[in-house]
Each structure stands twice: as C-alpha cells, then as structure tokens.
Coordinates of C-alpha atoms and ligand atoms in Angstrom, one line a residue:
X19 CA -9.5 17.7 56.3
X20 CA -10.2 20.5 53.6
X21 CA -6.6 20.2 52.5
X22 CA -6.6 16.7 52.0
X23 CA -9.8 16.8 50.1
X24 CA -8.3 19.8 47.9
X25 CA -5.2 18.0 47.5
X26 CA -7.1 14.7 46.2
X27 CA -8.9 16.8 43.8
X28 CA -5.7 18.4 42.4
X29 CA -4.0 14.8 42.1
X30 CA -7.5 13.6 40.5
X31 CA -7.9 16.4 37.8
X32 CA -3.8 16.1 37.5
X33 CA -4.7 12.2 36.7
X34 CA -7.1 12.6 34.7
X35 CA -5.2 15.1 32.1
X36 CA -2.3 12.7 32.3
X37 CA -4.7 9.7 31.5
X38 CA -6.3 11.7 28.4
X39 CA -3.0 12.7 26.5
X40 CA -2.2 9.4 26.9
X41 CA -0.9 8.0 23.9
X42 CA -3.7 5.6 22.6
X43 CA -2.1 2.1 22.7
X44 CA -2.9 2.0 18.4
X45 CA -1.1 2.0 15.4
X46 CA -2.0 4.2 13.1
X47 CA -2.3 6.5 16.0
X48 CA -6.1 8.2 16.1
X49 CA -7.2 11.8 15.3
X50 CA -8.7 12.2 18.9
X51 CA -8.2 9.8 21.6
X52 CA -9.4 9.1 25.1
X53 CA -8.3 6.9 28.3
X54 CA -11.1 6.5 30.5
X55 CA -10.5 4.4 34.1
X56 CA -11.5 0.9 34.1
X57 CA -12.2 -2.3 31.2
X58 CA -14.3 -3.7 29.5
X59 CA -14.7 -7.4 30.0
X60 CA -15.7 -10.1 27.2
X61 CA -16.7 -13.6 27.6
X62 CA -18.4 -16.4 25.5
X63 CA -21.9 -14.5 26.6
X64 CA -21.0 -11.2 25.1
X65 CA -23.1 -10.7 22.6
X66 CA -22.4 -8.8 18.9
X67 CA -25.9 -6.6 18.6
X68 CA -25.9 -5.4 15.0
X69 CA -27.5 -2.5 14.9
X70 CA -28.0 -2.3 11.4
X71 CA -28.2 -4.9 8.8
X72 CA -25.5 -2.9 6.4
X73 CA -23.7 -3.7 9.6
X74 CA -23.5 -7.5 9.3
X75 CA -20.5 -8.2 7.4
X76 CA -18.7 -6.1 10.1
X77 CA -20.3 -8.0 12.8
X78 CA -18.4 -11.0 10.7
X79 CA -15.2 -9.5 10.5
X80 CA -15.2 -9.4 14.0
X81 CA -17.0 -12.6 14.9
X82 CA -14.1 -14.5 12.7
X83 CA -10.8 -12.2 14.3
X84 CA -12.3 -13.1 17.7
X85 CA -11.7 -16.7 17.2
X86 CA -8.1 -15.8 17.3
X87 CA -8.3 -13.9 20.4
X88 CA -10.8 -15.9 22.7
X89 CA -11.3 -19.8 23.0
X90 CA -15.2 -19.5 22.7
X91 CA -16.7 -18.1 19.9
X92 CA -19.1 -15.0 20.0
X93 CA -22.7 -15.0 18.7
X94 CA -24.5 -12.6 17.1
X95 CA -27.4 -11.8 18.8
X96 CA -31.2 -9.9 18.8
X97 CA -30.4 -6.7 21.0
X98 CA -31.6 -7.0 24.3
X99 CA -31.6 -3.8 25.9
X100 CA -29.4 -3.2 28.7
X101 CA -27.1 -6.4 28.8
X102 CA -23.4 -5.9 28.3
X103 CA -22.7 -6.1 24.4
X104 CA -20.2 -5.5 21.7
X105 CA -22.8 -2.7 19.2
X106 CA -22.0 -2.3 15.9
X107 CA -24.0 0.4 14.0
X108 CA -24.1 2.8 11.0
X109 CA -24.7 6.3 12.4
X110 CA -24.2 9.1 9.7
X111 CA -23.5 11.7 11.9
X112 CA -20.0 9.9 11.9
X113 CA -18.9 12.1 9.1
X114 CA -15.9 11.0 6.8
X115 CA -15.8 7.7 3.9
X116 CA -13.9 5.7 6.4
X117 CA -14.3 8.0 10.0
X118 CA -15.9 5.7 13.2
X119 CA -16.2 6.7 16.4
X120 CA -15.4 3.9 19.1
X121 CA -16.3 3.6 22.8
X122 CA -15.0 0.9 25.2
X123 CA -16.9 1.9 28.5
X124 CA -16.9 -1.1 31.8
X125 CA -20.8 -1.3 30.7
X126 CA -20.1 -2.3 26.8
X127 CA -18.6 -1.4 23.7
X128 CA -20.5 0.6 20.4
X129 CA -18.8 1.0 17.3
X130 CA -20.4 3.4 15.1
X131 CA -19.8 5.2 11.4
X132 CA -21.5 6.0 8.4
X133 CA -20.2 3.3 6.2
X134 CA -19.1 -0.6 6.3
X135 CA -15.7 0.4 5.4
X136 CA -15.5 3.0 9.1
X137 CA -17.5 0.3 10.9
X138 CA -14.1 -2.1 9.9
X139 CA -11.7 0.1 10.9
X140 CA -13.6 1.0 14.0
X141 CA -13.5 -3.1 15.1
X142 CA -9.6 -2.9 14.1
X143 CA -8.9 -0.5 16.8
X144 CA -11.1 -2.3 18.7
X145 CA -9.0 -5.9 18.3
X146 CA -5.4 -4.0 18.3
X147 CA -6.7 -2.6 22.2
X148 CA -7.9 -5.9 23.3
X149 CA -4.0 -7.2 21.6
X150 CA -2.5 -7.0 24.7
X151 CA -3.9 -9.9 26.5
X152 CA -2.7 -11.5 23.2
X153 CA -2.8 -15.7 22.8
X154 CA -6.7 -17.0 23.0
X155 CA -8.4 -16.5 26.8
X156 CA -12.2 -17.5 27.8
X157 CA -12.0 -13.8 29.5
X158 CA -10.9 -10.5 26.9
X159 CA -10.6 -7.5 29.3
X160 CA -10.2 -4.2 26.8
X161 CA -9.1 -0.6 28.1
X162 CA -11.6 1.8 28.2
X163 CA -11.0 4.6 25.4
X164 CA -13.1 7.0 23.3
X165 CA -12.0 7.5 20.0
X166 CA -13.3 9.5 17.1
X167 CA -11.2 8.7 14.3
X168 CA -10.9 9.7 10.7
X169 CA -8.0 9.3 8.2
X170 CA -5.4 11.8 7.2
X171 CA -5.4 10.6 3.2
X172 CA -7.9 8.8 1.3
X173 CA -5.1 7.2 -0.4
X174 CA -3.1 5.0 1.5
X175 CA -0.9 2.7 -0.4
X176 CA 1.3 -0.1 -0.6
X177 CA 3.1 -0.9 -4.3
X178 CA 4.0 -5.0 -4.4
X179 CA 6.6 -5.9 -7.4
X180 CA 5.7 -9.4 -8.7
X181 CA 7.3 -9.2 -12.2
X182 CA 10.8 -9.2 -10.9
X183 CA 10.4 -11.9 -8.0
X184 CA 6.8 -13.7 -7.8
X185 CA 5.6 -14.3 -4.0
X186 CA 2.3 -15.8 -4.7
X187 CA -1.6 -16.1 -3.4
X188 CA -0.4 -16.8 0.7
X189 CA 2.1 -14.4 0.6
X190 CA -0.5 -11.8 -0.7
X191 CA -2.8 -12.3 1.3
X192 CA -0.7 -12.4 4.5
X193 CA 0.0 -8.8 2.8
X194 CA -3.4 -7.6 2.6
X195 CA -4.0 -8.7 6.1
X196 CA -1.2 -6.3 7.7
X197 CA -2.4 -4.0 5.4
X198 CA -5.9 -3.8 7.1
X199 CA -4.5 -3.9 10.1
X200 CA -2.8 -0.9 9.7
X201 CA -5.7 0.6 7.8
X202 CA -4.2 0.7 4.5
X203 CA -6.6 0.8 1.9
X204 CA -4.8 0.7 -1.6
X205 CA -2.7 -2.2 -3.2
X206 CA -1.2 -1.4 -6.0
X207 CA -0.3 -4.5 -8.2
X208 CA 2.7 -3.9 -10.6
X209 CA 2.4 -7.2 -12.4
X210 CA 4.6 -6.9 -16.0
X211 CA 8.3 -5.7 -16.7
X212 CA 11.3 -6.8 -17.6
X213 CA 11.9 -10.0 -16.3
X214 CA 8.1 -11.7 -16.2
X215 CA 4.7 -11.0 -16.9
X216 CA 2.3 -12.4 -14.6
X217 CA -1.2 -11.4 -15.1
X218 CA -3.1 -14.1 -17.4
X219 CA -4.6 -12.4 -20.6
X220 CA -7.0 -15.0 -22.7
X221 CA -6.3 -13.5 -25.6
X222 CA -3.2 -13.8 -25.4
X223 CA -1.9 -16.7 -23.5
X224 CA 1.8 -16.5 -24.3
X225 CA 2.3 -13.7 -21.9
X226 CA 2.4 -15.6 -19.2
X227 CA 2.7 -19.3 -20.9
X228 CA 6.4 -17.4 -22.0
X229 CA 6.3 -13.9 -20.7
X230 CA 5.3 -15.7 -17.0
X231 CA 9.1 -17.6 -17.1
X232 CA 11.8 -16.0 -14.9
X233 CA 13.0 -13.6 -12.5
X234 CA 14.9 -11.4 -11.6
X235 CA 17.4 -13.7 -10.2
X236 CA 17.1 -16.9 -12.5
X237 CA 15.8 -16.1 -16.0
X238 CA 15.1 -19.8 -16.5
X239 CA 12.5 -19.9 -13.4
X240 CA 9.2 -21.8 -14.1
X241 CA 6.3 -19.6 -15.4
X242 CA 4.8 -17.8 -12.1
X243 CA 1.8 -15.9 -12.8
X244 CA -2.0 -15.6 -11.6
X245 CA -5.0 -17.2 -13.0
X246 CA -7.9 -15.0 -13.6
X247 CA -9.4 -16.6 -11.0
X248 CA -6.4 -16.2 -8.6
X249 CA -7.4 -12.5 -9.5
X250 CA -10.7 -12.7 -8.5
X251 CA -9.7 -14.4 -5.2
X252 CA -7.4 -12.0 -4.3
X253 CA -9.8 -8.9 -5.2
X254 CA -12.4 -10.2 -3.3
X255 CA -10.1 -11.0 -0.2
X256 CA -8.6 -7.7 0.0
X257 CA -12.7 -5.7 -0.9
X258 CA -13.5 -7.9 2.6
X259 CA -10.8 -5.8 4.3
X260 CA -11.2 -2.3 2.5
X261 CA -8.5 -2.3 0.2
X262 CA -8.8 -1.9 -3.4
X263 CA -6.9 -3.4 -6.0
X264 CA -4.7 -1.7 -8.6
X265 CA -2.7 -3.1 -11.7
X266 CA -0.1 -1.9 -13.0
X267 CA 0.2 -2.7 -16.9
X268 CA 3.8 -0.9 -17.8
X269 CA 3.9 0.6 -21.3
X270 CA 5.3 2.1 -23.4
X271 CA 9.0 1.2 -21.3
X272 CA 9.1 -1.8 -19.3
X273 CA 7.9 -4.2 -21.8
X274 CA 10.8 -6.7 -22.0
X275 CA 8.4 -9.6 -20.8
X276 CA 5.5 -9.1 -23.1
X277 CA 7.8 -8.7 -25.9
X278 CA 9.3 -12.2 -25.2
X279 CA 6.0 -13.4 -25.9
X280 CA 4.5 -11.6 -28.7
X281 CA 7.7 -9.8 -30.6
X282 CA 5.6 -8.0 -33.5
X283 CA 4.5 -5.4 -30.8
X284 CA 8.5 -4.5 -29.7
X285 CA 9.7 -1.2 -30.3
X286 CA 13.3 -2.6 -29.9
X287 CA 15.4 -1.6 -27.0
X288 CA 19.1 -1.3 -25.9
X289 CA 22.1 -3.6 -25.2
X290 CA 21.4 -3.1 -21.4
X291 CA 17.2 -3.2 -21.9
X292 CA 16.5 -5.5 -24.8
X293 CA 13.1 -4.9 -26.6
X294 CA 12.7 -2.8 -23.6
X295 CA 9.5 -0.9 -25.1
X296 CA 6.1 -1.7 -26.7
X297 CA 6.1 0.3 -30.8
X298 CA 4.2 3.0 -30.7
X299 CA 4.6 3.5 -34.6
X300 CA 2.5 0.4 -34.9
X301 CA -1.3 0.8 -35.0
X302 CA -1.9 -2.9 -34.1
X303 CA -0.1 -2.4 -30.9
X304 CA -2.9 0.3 -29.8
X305 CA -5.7 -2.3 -30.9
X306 CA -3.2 -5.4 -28.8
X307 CA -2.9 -2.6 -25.6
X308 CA -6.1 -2.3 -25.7
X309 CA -7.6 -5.7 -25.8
X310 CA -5.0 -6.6 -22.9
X311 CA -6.5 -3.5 -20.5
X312 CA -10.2 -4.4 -21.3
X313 CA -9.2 -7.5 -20.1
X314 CA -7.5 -6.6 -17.0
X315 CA -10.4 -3.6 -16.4
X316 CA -12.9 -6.9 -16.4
X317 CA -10.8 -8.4 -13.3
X318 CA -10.5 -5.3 -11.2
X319 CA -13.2 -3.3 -9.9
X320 CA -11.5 -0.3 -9.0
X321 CA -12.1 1.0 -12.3
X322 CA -8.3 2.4 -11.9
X323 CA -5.1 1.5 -14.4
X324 CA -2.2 2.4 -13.6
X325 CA 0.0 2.1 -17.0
X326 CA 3.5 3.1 -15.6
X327 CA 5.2 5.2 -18.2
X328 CA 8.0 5.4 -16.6
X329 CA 11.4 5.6 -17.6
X330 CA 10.7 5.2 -21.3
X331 CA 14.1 6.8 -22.4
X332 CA 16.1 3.7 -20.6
X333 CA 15.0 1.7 -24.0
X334 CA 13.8 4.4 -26.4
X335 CA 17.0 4.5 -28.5
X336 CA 16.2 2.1 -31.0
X337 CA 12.6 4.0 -32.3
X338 CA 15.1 6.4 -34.0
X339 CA 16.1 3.3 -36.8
X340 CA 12.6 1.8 -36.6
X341 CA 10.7 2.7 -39.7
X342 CA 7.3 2.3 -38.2
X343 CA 8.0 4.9 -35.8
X344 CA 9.8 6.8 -37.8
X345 CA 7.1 7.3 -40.0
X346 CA 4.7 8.3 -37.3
X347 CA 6.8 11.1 -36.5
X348 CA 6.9 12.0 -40.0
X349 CA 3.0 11.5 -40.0
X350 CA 2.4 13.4 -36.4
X351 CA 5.3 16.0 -36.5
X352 CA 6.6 14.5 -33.6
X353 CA 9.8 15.5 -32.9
X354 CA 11.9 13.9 -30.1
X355 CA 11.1 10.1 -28.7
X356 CA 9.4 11.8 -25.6
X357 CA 7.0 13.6 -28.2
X358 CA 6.2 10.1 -29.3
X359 CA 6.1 8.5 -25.5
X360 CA 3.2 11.3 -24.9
X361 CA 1.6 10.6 -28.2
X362 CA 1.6 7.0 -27.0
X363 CA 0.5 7.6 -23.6
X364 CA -2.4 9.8 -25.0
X365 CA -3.9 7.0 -27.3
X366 CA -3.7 4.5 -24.4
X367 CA -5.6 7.0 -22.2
X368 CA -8.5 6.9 -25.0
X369 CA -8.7 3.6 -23.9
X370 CA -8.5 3.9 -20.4
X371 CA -11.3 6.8 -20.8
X372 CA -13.4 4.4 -22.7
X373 CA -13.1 1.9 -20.5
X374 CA -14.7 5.0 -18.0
X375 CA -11.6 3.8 -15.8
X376 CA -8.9 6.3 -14.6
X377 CA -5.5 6.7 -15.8
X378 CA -2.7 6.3 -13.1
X379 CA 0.8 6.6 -14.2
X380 CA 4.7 7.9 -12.9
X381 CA 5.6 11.4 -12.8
X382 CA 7.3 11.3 -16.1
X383 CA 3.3 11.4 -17.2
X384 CA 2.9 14.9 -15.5
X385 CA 3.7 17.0 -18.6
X386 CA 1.9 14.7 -21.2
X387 CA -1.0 16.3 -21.9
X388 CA -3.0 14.0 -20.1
X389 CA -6.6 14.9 -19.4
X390 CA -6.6 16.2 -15.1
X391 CA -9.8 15.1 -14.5
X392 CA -9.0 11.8 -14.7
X393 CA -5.5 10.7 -14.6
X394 CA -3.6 10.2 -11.0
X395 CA 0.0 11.2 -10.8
X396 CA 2.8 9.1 -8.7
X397 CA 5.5 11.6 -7.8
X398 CA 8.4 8.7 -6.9
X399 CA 11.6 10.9 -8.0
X400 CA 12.8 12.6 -5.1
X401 CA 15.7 13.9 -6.9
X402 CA 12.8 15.8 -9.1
X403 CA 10.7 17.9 -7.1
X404 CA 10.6 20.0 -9.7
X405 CA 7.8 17.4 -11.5
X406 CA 5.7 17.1 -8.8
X407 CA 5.2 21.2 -9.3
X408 CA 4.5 20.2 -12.8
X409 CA 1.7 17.6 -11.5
X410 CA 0.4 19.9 -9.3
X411 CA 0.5 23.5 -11.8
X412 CA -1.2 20.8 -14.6
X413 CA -4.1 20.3 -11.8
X414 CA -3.4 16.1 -11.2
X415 CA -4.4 14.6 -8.7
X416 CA -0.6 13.0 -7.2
X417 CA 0.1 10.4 -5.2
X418 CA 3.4 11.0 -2.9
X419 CA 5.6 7.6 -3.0
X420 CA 9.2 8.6 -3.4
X421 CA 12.1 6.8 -3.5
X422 CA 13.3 8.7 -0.1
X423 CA 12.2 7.7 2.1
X424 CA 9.0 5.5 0.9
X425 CA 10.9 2.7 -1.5
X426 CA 10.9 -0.2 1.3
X427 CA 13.6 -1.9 -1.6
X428 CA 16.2 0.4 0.2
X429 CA 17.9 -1.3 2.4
X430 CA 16.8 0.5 6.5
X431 CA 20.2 -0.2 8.2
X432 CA 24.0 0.7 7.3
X433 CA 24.9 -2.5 7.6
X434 CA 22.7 -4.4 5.3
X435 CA 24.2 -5.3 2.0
X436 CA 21.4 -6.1 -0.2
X437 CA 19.1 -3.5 -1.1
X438 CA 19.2 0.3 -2.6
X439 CA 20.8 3.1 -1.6
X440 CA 20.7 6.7 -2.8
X441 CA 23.8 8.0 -2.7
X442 CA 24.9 6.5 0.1
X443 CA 21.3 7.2 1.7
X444 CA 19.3 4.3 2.4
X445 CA 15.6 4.6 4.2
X446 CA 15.5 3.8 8.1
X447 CA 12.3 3.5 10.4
X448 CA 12.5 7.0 11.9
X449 CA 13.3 8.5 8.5
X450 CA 9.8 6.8 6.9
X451 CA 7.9 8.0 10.1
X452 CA 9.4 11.3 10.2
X453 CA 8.6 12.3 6.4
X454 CA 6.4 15.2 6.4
X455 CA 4.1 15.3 3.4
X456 CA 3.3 19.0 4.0
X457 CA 6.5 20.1 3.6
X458 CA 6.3 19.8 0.0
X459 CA 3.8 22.0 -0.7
X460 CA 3.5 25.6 -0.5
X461 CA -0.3 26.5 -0.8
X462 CA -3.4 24.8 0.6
X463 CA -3.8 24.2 -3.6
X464 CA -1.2 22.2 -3.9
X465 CA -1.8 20.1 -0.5
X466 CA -5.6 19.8 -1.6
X467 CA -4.5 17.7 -5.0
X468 CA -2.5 15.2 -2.4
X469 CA -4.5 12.4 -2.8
X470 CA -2.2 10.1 -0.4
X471 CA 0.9 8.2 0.3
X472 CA 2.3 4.9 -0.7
X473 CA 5.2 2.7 0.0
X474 CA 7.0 0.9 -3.4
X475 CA 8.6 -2.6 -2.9
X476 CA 10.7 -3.5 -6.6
X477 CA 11.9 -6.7 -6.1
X478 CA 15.2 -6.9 -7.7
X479 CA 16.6 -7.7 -4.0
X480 CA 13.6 -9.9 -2.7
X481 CA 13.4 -13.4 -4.1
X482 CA 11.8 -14.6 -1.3
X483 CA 8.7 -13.7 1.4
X484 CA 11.6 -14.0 4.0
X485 CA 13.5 -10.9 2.5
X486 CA 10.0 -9.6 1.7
X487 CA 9.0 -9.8 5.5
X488 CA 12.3 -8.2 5.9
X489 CA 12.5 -5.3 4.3
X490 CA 8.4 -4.5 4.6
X491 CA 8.6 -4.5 8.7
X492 CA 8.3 -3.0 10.8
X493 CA 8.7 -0.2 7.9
X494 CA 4.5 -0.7 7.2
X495 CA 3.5 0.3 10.8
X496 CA 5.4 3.9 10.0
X497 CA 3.6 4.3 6.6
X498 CA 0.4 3.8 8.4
X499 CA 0.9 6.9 10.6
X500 CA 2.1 8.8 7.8
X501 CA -1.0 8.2 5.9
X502 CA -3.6 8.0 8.5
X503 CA -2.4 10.3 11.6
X504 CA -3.0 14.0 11.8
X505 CA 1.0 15.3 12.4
X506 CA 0.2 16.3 15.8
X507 CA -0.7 13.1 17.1
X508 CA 2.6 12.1 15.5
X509 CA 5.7 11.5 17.7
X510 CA 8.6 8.4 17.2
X511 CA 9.6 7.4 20.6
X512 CA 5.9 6.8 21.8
X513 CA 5.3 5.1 18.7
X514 CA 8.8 3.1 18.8
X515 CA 7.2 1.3 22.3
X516 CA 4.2 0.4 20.8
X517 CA 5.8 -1.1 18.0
X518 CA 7.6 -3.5 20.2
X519 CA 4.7 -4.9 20.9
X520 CA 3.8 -5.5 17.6
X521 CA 7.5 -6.6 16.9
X522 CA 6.3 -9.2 19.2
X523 CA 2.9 -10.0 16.9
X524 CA 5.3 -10.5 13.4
X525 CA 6.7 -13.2 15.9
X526 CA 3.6 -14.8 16.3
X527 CA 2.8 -15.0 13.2
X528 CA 6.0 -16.3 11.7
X529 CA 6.9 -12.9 9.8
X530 CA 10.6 -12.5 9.7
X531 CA 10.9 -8.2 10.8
X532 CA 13.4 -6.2 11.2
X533 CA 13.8 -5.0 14.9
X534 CA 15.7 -1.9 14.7
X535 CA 15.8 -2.3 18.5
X536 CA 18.1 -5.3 18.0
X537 CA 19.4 -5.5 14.8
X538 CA 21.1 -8.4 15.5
X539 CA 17.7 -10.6 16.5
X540 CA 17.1 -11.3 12.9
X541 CA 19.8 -10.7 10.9
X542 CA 19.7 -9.5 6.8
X543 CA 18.8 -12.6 4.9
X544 CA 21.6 -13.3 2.2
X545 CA 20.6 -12.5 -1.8
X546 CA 22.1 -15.4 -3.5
X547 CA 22.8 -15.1 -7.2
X548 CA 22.7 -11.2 -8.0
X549 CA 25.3 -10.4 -10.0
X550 CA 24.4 -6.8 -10.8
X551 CA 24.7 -3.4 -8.1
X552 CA 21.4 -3.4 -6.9
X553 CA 22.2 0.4 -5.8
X554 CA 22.4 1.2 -9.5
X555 CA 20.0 -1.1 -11.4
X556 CA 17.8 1.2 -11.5
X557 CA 17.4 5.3 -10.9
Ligands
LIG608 C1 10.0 3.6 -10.8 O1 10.7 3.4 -9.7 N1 10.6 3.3 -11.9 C2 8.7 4.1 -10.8

C-alpha cells in the first residue's frame, strides 16, 4: 500500500513540473507562466468587478471583446464578495509601465497591474486563453494559469508605408487590432515620399489635393490621403488599444511628392529620383517644414517625429548646380552634400525641439550631430553595423528594425516572386523569430540604449490589403515574441503549434496569411503592373 501511495506521489510531483513548464498557450509568450489543474467557467452571470475606477475603460475593453466570444453579454457589476467574478484592479506592486499579473483559478479570475495600459494586456492574455473554445458559446470555460508578465522592450513596433500604396481607415484599423493583440504598442506612420503624400496639411492643401494622386503602381491613381479628422480617428482608436502613433514626415530625400505640389521648395533630384529632395539652401523651406510639422505635432500626441533622413544621396546630385545651396555652403563652409544634409537635419531638429517633441530619424542621422537626449535612432541597414556602433558610441537611443530579417516587404518563401530579396536572402518566419537582438551588442551600455524592435512594411510590392495580409502574417506573431519575450521563454516549434491556431483566427477573420505549414493553402497574390526589380528599387 506504501508503494502505491509513494508511487502516486512521484507521478503527482512528476505532473505537476510537467504541467508548470508547460508552454503557456499565448502569443507573445509570458515572462513567467503557470498551468494549474482545472477551469474557470464564465456565463451571462459572471460579473466584471472593477476594482478601481482607473480600471473602467479596461472593464470595457473586455465587456466589448466578450461579445465576440459569448452570445450573452457581461455586466459590470458592484463587487459582491465571494461570488465567482472576472476582477480587474490597479495594484502598484505590479511593477513595470505595461507589467500585469493574471490569475485564472476554478473560483474566479483577477487581473491586476499598476497602470490601464498592464490592465489591457492582462485581459488580452486573458481572451487569447479563453480563444480556444473560439465561435460565441452561452458557457466560456478558460484554463487555469498564473501569469506575471512584463515586456522585453518598451518599444515595440510596426512601420506601415502608405505613400507608395494607400490601404485606408479599415485596413488600419484591422492593423491596430492585431497589433494589440499581440501587444504591440508603436505604429509608426510613414505617410510622404516619392510617389504620394497623404497626410492633409491646411496650409498647404496641394500636398495632398496633388501630392495625394498616385502610387506606386499607377502614377495616375485618384488622390488617397487622410483627413485630419481621419487622423484623429485613427489616434484615438489605436490610444484605446495602447499603441501610439508616429508620423513619418521624410526630408530632406524622399520629397518627390511634396515637390509635385509645391515646386519652389525642391532641391532638384536625379534622372532616376526627380526633385527627389526638399532645398536646404532655401530659408523659406525651413519656415514651410516647419509650418507642415507644427501641423502634424497638433494631430499626434506622441509628441514624437520621425523625419526620415534617409538616403539623401539617392537625389542629392543636383545641390552641386543649385545656386541657393551653393551659396549656403559658401555661407556655412559646408563642404560635401552630407555636410549640408546634417546642416539640414539640425535646423529641422530646432523645430522639433521647439515643438518639445522628439526627433526620430534612420541611421544615416547617427553621426549628425544631433542632440542624444532627444533624438531616436532606427538602425534599418543590416549591411551597416558599423552605424548602429556610431548610434550607440554618440549615446542615441536606437530602435533595431533592419532589413534582415524585420522588412516584412521581403518576400518569406523561395518561391514567391514579388517582394525583396537581399542578395538572394529573403526573410522567413523562423528567421524573424529566431533574430536575437543581444547579439548585437557587446556591453550592457550598448543593450541598455535598445529602446525596441520594429518590423518595416514599404509598399512598392503591396497594392492591395490582400498582399498586405500576405506578407504581414503570420510574420507579426514572430515580431511579438521578439519584442515582448524574455529569450528563454523563446523556442520555434512550441511557438509554430500555437500559431496554427491562430492561422486558423486570420481565417476567421477574412485575413489572407501566409501558412508556411502549407504554402500552397493560400498561394502568393500576383503584383500586376510593376515594371521595375522590386529586389533593387531600393537598398
Ligand atoms: C529605408 O528603408 N530607406 C529606411
């Protein structure tokens, strides 16, 4: 009788280790996970008990994704002591801007953290747990886990291209909805370039009444842009799910589409990138820059521009033969054209400062001169690690985005056709999951000014939300582990199971994914009417 009771034990404790590495059924994996035996079960007289009243916009956010779980709403209620509940409350020993602890016990749930933002992310976990009784029930039973979770990088980021193919408010939002699902927090809006500009400036209405016509793929499209109250819309859609806003304003390089509109601000360009850049020889294109980012700084509470800067020198030929630059060399002792790209770049970031926003801009920007305190560096040139040093020696803060393996415009399988390559190397699901951010750095210095991670869509192969859906999953999920999950939790085949299960949600919800599982399922969608190598439109 002794040996049977020793042997249960043994099989209980080796159960119970088993059951608490097991892998947490949640993507971005959390820090520290916990299976515990049994479920909890939710019906229509589950109440939500908000603890707190900064809680109550939480309690929402859950109230409204329940109604696409269960058939019967659930109320918010007056707590009521002992009866089975859903708790949501702010608890500031949950430390961390966007840590919460959750716990799904048979007697009830509690979500808890020290801000609204934690709370959120605590009732995500909580809906992707309760995802696999999927399609709406009157009864929602939920595994029972303990998490305490916390994110990897503040910064977690998603780049959309709209100048080169425009996808619009639904598409955007559909965007911003996977994105706080998978708990990224930063969307990064590049809205002018060559082909279009399509960010509405009042003062200036021709950028988008003429700088808004075209794409990438038909320089005759209809003018696509968004209203300043499309902006507002769209901030205030993604604030509700944690994610802040960034614009991208692209000077002095990248300035095709403004110039369109207003030609007495073009610093010329070349036969390949007419009136590619904004003059910086011309004092009345400071004062015009400036009116366009006070203007844009009024639409985006994140008090952060990003103002590009990059690749300057594909359109800087013609500033040698234009007088006005020519005499501000003269006038500055400014040598080269990059002497006169950094003296650009450091009278924008006078405005930027003024505006008491920050300065974000591409690597090129990481030996300007730019001040560190506030200026954010993107390190997207893989081929470059030497500027990414330079960021970090100069003391910027840097954003990790590069074009191997985190530009989701590369195409993920060898036999898709439309989409970049890098020599030959092109940016599959493992290789995005497997990217280790560490091994860049080589003191706890340099890891310290890694601010986080971001993934860049350019749209030069994407003139639709089909090829969009295409090429951004399942390639998001992975992103959202590298940004949010410690590297130990890490691993790809636990995380390649789970994602068919969200292979199966894109389904539901009409998003046309990738499944490298059967790459046949849904095959590349054709790019009609590209008539240039997307592998080497741009570097
Ligand atoms: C870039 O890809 N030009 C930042």
């Amino acid at each position: 009788m002794r040996r049977y009771l020793f042997i249960g034990l043994i099989y209980c404790i080796a159960v119970g280790a088993v059951r608490a590495q097991e892998r947490c059924p949640i993507i971005p994996q959390p820090a520290h996970a916990e299976r515990h035996t049994g479920y909890f079960s939710l019906d229509k007289h589950t109440p939500i008990v908000v603890e707190d009243p900064v809680a109550a916009p939480a309690a929402h956010f859950l109230q409204r994704e329940m109604l696409r779980l269960m058939t019967t709403p659930l109320a918010v209620h007056a707590d009521e002591g002992s009866l089975p509940a859903i708790r949501i409350g702010i608890d500031p020993s949950v430390k961390g801007e966007e840590a919460y602890t959750l716990q799904v016990t048979a007697e009830g749930i509690r979500v808890a953290a020290s801000t609204l933002a934690g709370l959120r992310y605590g009732i995500v976990s909580m809906l992707q747990l309760a995802q696999g009784e999927a399609t709406p029930t009157a009864v929602l039973k939920i595994p029972a886990w303990e998490l305490a979770d916390n994110p990897r990088y503040a910064w977690r980021g998603l780049m959309l291209d709209e100048s080169r193919h425009f996808f619009g408010k639904a598409k955007v939002k559909s965007i911003l909805d996977w994105m706080a699902y998978y708990k990224l927090n930063r969307f990064h809006w590049h809205l002018t370039d060559e082909p279009a500009w399509r960010l509405e400036i009042k003062q200036y209405p021709l950028l988008t009444l003429i700088g808004g016509i075209g794409s990438f793929t038909d320089g005759t499209a209809p003018a696509a842009y968004y209203t300043q109250e499309d902006i507002q819309e769209i901030v205030a859609y993604a604030a509700e799910r944690n994610i802040v806003v960034i614009p991208e304003i692209d000077m002095p390089g990248h300035a095709t589409a403004a110039n369109r509109a207003y030609p007495e601000y073009s610093g010329g360009g070349t036969e390949a990138h007419p009136h590619f850049t904004f003059n910086p020889g011309k004092e009345a294109t400071y004062a015009y820059l400036t009116d366009i980012l006070r203007e844009t700084n009024s639409l985006f509470p994140s008090q952060l521009l990003h103002l590009g800067g990059d690749e300057v020198s594909f359109g800087s030929a013609a500033w040698q033969s234009d007088t006005a630059i020519q005499d501000l060399m003269a006038r500055e002792g400014l040598k080269t054209n990059q002497d006169v790209e950094r003296y650009f770049m450091k009278r924008m970031a006078d405005s930027v400062y003024r505006l008491n926003a920050k300065l974000l801009a591409w690597d090129e920007m990481a030996d300007a001169g730019l001040p560190t305190d506030n200026t954010i560096i993107f390190w997207w040139r893989q081929d470059k690690p030497a500027q990414l040093k330079t960021a970090w020696a100069n003391g910027y803060q840097t954003i990790i985005c590069p074009r191997l393996p985190l530009y989701f415009d590369f195409v993920q399988d060898s036999t898709h056709r439309f989409g970049r390559r890098w020599d030959g190397t092109f940016n599959p699901l493992e290789a995005v999951y497997t990217y280790e951010v560490d091994g860049l750095t080589s003191t706890a210095a340099e890891r310290d000014l890694i601010l986080g991670v971001q993934a860049n869509v350019w749209s030069e192969p994407i003139p639709n939300g089909q090829r969009l859906d295409f090429l951004l999953f399942p390639r998001i999920a992975a992103l959202a582990e590298i940004a949010w999950t410690p590297d130990e939790k890490k691993a790809f085949e636990p995380f390649s199971l789970l994602l068919k299960e969200h292979l199966a949600l894109y389904r539901q919800h009409g998003i046309y994914y990738y499944d490298p599982f059967q790459p046949n399922a849904n095959p590349e969608p054709v790019v009609y009417r590209i008539d240039r190598d997307l592998s080497v439109e741009r570097r």
